[in-house]
Coordinates of C-alpha atoms (C1' of nucleotides) in Angstrom, one line a residue:
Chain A
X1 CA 0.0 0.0 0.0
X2 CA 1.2 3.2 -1.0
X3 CA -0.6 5.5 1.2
X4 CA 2.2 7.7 2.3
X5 CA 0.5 8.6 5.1
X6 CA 2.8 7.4 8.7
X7 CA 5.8 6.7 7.6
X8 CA 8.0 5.6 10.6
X9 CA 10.9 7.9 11.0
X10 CA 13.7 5.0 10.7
X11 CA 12.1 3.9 7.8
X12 CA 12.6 7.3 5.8
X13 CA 16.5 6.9 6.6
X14 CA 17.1 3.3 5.2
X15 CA 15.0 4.3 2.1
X16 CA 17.1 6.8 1.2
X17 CA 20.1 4.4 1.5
X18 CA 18.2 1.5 -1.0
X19 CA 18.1 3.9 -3.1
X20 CA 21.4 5.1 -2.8
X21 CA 22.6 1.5 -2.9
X22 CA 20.4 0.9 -6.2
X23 CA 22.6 3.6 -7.8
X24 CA 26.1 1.5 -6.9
X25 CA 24.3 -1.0 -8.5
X26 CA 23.1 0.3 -11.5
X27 CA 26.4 1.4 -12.2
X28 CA 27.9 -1.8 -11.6
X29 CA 25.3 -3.3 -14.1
X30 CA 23.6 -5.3 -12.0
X31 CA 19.9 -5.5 -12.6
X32 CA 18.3 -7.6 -10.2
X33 CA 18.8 -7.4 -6.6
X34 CA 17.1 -9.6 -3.6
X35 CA 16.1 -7.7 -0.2
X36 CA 18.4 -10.2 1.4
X37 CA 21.2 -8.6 -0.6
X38 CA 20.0 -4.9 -0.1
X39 CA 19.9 -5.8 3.5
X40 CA 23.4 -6.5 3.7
X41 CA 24.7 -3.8 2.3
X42 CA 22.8 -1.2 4.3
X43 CA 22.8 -3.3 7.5
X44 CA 19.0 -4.6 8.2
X45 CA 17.5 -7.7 8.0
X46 CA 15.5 -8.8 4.7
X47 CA 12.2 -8.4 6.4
X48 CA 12.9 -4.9 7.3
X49 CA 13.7 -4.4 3.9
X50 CA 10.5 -5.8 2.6
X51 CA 8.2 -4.1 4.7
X52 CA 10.2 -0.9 4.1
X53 CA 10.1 -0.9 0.6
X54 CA 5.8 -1.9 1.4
X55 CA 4.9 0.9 2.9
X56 CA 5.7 2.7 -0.6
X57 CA 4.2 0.5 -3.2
X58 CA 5.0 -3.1 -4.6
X59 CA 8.4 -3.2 -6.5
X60 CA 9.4 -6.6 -6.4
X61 CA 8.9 -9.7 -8.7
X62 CA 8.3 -12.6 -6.3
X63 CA 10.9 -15.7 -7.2
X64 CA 13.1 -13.3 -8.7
X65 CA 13.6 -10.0 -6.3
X66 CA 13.6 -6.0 -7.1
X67 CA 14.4 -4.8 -10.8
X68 CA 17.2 -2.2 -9.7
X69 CA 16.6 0.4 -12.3
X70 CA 13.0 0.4 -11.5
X71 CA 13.4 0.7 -8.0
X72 CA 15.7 3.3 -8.4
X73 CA 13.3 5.3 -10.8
X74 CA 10.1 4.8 -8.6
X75 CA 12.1 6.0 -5.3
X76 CA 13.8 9.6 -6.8
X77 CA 10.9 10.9 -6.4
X78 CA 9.3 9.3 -3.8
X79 CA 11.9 10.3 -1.3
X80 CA 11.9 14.3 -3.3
X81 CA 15.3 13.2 -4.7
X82 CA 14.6 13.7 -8.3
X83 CA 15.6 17.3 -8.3
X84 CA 17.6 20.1 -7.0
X85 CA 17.5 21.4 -3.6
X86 CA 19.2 24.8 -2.9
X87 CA 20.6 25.0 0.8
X88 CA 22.1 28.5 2.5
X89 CA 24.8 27.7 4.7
X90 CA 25.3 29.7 8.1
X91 CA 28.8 29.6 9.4
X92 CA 32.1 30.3 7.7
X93 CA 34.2 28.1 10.0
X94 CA 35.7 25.0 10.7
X95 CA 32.8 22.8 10.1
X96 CA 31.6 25.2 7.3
X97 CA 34.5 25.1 5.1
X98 CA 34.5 21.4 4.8
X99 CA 30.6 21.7 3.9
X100 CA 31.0 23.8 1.3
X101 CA 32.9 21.4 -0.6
X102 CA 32.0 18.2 -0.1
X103 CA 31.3 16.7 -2.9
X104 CA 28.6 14.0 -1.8
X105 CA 26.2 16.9 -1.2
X106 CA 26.4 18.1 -5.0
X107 CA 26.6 14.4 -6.2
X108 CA 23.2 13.6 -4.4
X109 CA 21.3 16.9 -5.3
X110 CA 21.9 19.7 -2.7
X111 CA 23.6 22.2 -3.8
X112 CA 25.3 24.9 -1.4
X113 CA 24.2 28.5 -3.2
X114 CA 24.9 30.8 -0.4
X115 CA 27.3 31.2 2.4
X116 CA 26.6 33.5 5.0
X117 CA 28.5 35.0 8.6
X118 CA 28.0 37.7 11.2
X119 CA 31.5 38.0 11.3
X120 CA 32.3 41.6 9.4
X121 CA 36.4 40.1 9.0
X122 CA 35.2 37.0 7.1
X123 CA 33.0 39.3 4.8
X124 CA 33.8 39.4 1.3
X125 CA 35.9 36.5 1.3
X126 CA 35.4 33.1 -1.2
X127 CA 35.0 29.7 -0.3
X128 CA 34.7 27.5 -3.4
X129 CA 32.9 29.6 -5.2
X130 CA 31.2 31.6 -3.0
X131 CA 31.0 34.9 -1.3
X132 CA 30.7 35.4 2.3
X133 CA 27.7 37.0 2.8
X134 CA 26.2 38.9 5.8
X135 CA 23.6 37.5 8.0
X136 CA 21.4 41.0 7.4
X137 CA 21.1 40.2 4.1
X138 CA 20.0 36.0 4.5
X139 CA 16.4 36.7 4.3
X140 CA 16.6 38.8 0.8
X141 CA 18.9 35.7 -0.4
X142 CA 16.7 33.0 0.9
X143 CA 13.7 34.6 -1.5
X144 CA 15.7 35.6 -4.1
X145 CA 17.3 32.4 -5.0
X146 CA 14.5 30.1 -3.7
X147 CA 16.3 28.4 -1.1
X148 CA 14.7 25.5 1.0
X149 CA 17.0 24.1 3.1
X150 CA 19.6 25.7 5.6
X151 CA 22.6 24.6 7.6
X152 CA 23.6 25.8 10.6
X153 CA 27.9 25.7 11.4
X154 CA 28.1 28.3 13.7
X155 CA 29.1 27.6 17.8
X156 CA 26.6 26.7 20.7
X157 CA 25.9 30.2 21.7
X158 CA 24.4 31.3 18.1
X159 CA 22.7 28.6 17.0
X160 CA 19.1 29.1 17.9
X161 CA 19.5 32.6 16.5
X162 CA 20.2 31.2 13.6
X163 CA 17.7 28.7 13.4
X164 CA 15.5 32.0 14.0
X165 CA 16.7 34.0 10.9
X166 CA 16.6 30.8 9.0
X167 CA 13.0 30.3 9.6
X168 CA 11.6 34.1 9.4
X169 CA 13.8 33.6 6.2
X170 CA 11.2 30.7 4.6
X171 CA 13.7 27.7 5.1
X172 CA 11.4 24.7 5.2
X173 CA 14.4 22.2 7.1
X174 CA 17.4 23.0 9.4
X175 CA 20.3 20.9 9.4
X176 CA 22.0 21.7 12.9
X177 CA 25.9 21.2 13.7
X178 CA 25.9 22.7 16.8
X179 CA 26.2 20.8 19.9
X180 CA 22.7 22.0 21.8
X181 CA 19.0 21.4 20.9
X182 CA 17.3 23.7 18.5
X183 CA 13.8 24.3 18.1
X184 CA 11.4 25.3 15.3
X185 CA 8.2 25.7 15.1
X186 CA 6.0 23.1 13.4
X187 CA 6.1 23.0 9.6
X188 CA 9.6 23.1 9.8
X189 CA 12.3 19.8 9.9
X190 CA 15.5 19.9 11.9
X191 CA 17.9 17.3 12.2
X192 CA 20.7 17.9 14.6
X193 CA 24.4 16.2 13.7
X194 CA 26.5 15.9 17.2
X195 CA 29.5 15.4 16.4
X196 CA 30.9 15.2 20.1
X197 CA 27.9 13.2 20.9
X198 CA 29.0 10.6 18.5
X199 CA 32.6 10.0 20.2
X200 CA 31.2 10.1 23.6
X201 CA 28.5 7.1 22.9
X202 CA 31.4 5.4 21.4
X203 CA 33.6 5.9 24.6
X204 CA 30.4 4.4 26.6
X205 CA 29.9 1.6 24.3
X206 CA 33.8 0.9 24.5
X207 CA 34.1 0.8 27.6
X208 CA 30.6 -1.1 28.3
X209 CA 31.7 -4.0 26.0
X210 CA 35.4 -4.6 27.6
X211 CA 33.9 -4.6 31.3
X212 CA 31.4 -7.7 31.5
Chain B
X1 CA 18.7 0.0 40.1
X2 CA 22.0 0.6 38.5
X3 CA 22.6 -2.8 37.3
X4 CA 23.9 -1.2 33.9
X5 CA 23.2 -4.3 32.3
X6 CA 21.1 -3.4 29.3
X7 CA 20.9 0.6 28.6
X8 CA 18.9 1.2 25.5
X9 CA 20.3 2.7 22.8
X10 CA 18.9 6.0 22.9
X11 CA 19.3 6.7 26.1
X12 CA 23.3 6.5 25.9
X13 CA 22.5 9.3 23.4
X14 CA 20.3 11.4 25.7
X15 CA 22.4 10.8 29.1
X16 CA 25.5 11.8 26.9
X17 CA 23.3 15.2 26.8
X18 CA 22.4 15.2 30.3
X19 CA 25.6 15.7 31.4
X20 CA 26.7 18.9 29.1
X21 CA 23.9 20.3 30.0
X22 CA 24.5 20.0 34.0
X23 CA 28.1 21.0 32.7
X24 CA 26.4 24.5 31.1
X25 CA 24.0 24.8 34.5
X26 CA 27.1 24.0 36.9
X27 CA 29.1 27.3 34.7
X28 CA 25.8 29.8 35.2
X29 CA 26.5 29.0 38.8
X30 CA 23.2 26.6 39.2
X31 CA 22.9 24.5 41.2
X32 CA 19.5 22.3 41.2
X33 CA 17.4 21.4 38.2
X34 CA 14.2 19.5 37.8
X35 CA 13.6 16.9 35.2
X36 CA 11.5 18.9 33.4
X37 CA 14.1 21.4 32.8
X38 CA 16.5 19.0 31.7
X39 CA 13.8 17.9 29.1
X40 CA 13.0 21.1 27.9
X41 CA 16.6 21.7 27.5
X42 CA 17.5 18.6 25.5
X43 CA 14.0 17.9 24.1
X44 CA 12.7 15.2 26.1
X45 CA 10.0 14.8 28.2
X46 CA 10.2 15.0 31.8
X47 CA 9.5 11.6 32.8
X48 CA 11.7 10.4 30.0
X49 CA 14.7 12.1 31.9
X50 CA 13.5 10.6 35.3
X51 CA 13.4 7.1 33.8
X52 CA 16.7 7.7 31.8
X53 CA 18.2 8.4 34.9
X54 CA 17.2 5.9 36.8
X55 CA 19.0 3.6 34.9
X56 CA 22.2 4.8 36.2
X57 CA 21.1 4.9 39.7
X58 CA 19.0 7.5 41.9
X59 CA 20.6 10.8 41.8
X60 CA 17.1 13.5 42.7
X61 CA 15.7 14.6 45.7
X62 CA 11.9 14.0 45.7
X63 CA 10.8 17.5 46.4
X64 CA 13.7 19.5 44.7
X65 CA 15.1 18.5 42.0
X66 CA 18.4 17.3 40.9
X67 CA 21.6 18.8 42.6
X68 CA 23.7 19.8 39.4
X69 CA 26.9 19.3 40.7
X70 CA 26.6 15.6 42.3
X71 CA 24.9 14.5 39.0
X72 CA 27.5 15.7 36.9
X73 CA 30.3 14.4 39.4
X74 CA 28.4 11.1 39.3
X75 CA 27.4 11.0 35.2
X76 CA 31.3 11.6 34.1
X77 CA 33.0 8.6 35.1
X78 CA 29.1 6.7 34.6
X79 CA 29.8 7.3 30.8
X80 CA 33.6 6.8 30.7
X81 CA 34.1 10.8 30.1
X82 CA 36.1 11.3 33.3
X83 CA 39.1 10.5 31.5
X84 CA 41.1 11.2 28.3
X85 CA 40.5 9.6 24.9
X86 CA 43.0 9.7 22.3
X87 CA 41.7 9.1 18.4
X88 CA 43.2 8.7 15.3
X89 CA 42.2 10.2 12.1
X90 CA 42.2 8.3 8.8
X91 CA 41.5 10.7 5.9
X92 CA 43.6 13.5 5.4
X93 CA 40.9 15.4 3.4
X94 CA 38.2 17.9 3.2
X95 CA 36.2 17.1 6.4
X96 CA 39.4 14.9 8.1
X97 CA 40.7 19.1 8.0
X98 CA 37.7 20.0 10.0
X99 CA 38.1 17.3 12.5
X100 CA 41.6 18.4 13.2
X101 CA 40.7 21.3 14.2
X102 CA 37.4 20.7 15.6
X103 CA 37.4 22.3 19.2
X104 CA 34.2 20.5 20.6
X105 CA 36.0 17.0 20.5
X106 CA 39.4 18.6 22.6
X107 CA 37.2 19.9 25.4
X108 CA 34.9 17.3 26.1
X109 CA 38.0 15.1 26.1
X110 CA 38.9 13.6 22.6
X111 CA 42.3 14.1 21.3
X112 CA 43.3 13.3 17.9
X113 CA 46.6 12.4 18.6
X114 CA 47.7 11.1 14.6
X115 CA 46.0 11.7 11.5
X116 CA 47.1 9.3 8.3
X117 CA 46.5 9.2 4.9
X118 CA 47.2 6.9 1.8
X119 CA 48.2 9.8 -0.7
X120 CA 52.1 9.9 -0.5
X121 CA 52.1 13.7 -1.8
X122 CA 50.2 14.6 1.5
X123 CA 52.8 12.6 3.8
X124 CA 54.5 15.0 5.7
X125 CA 52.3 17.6 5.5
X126 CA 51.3 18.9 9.0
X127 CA 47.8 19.9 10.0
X128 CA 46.9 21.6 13.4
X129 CA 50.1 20.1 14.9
X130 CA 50.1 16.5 12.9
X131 CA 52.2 14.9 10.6
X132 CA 50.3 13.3 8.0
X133 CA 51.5 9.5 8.7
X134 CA 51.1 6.7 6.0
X135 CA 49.0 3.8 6.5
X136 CA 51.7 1.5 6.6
X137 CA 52.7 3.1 10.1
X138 CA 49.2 3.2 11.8
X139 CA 49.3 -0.3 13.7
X140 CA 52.4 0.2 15.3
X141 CA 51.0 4.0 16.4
X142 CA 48.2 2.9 17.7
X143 CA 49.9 0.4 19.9
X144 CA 52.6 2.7 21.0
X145 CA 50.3 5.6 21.8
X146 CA 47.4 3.6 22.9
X147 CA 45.2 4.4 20.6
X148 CA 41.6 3.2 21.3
X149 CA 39.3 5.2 19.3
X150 CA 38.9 5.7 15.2
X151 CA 37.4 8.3 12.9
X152 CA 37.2 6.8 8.9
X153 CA 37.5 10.1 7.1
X154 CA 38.2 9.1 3.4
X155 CA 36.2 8.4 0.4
X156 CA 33.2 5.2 0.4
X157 CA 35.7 3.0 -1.6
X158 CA 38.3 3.1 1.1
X159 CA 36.4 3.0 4.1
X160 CA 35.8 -1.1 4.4
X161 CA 39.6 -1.5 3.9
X162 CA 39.9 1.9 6.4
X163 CA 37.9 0.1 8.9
X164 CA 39.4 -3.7 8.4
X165 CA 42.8 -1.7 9.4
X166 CA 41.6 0.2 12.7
X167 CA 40.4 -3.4 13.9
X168 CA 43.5 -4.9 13.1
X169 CA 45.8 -1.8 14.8
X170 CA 43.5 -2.6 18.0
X171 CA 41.0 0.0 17.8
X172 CA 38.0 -0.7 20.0
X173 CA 35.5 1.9 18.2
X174 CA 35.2 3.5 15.2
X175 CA 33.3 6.4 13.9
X176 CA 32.9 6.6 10.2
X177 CA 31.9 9.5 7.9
X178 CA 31.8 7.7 4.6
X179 CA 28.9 7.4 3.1
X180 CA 28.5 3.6 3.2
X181 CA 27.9 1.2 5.5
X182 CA 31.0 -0.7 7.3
X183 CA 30.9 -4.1 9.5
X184 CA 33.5 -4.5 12.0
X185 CA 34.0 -7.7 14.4
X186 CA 31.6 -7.9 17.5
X187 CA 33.3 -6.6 20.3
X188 CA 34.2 -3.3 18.3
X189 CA 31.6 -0.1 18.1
X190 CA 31.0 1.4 15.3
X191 CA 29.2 4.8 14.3
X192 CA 28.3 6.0 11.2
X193 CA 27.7 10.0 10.7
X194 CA 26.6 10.0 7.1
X195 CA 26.0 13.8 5.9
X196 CA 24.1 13.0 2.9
X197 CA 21.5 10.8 4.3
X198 CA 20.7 14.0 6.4
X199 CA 19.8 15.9 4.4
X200 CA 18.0 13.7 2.4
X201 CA 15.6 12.8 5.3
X202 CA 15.2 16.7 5.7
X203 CA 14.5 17.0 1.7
X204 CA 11.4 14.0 1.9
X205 CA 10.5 15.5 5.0
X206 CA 9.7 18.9 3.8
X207 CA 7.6 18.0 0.8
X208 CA 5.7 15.4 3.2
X209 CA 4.6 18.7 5.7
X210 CA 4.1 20.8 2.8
X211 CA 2.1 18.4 0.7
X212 CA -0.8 17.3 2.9
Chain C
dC1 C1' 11.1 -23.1 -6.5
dA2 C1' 12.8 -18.9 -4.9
dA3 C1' 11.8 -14.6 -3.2
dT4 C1' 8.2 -11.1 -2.4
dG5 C1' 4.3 -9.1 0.4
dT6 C1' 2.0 -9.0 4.7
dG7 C1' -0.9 -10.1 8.8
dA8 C1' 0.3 -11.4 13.5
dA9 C1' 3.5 -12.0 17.3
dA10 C1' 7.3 -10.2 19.7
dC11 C1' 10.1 -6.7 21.3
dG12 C1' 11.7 -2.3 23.0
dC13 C1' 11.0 2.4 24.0
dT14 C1' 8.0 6.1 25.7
dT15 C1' 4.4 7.8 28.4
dC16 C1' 1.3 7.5 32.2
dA17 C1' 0.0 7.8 36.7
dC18 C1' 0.8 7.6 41.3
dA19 C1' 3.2 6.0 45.5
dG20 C1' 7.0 7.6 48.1
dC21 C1' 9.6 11.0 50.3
dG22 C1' 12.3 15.2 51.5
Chain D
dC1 C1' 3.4 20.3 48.8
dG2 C1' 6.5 19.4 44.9
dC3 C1' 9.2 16.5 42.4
dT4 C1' 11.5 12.1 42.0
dG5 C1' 11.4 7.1 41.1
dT6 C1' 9.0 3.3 39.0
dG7 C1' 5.6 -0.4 37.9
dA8 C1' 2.2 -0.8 34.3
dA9 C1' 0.0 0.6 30.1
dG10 C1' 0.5 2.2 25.6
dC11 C1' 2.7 2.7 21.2
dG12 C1' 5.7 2.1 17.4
dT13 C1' 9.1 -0.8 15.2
dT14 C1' 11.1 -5.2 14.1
dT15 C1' 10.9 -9.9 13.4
dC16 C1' 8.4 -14.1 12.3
dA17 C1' 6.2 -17.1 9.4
dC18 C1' 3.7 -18.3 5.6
dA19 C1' 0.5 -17.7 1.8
dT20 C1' 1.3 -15.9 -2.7
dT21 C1' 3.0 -15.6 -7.3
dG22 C1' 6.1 -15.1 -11.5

DNA sequence: CAATGTGAAACGCTTCACAGCG
DNA sequence: CGCTGTGAAGCGTTTCACATTG
């Protein structure tokens, strides 16, 4: 059933990677593929697979398994990947130089069109392409350009300004790399990446595993 | 009951969060906070903190609250962060620069203590202090500097083999940013941080709000 | 016969609601 | 009286098992 209705949030994430994984495949020239395979190479069972892939239509051939080149066609656009998204990027530091050119984002669709700062010194100056650009002027940008997504790289203590100007702005989903929570109002997505957060759980789990 | 048998996943996230945030509370010179504060402040529900918490042991006082300071002298060493952890960085690239440099991981006690790389023109190069070390040399590094953590910062082709080489060196947890999945033995961690897929989710998740 | 699609069972996490206690 | 600590209920996700079909 393709109702489209609840998906369940881990489902959206493991989507995204079949489909990712359908486009190493097509370019390997492989055609078919079994959800047992696609399981393994994402890391989920071959039932999760199959009642992922359900809750979006019926894309297999039973005895056989999923034509990759359909699947990969039928999920672009499911998952709003058959297209371009512009993202404005809020932070010309550490975090946001490596941003701005990593490739993967391009490769998959997103495409960085505007880097902004509050920092008057950093003003002017280009990163791959691109202008730093004053936060007074990230609303006019955001309109101008048509810019849905934004990224937040800037440290703890500005962060939920930012979110702010990103929102008044008309940014429809935040992409947080500050360590602390952000909120939004409803109607707009965040996802928060915690880079700290990520070590220390692996400290915990490291430590966890060696002391039975 | 702090049998510390079986924590759920997310609440090793969440507790990890628990804990800068008494760290932020103990620096405005607080010193009690209720579950519902701690909640609002990492954006979970109150009860969710109190059960959380609970599996670590009972750390409150019915009436008041929790006393900042005792909670975050007891959480540290709880989740293995009263101590030092030293890292290596494979990947002498675009986002292995940001690492590097990252600030976040040196103050909540990571150090990236040797960075390597595969490309002989960057050996020798140094970044934020390091010497860009060739792969060859990593085993014997990790051993002599007792290495026990892992950050995969190269591109998808090279992160299996990245990974296959961590395990081997004696690495006890890895944390990978290549956009593919990687398997390591049981009794190592692993991570993956996968920018991409982030933004992807934010991408279907905007057209599913605004598309009713 | 092999592999999908899917109800039903199992599991794990979150929320509820209230007893317990400073 | 206020807020913690916690069994029990509720909910969402994963796994199971098998009927279904090219």
């Amino acid at each position: 059933m393709s109702t489209l209705h609840a998906i369940p949030r881990p489902v959206i994430e493991r989507m995204v990677l079949y489909l990712r994984q359908c486009q190493r495949l097509e370019r390997e020239g492989i055609d078919t593929v079994s959800s047992t395979e696609l399981g393994e190479a994402i890391g989920a069972s071959s039932a999760q697979v199959r009642k992922d892939l359900s809750f979006f239509g019926q894309f297999g051939q039973r005895g056989l398994g999923y034509p990759v080149q359909n699947l990969e066609r039928a999920l672009r656009p499911l998952l709003a990947l058959d297209r371009e998204w512009k993202v404005a990027l809020v932070g010309a530091g550490n975090i946001g130089r490596a941003l701005c050119t990593y490739r993967t984002f391009r490769e998959r669709g997103f495409q960085i069109v505007a880097l902004f700062d509050s920092d008057p010194r950093k003003e002017g100056c280009t990163w791959a392409r691109l202008k730093v650009l004053p936060m007074s002027s990230l609303r006019r940008t955001v309109a101008e350009l048509g810019i849905e997504l934004g990224i937040i790289a800037v440290p703890v203590e500005a962060a939920q300004n930012v979110a702010d100007q990103l929102v008044a702005a008309g940014v429809k989903g935040v992409l947080n790399f500050a360590p602390t929570h952000v909120t939004v109002p409803s109607g707009v997505a965040v996802r928060s990446v915690d880079l700290a957060v990520e070590l220390e759980q692996l400290a915990f789990l490291v430590t966890r595993s060696s002391a039975p």
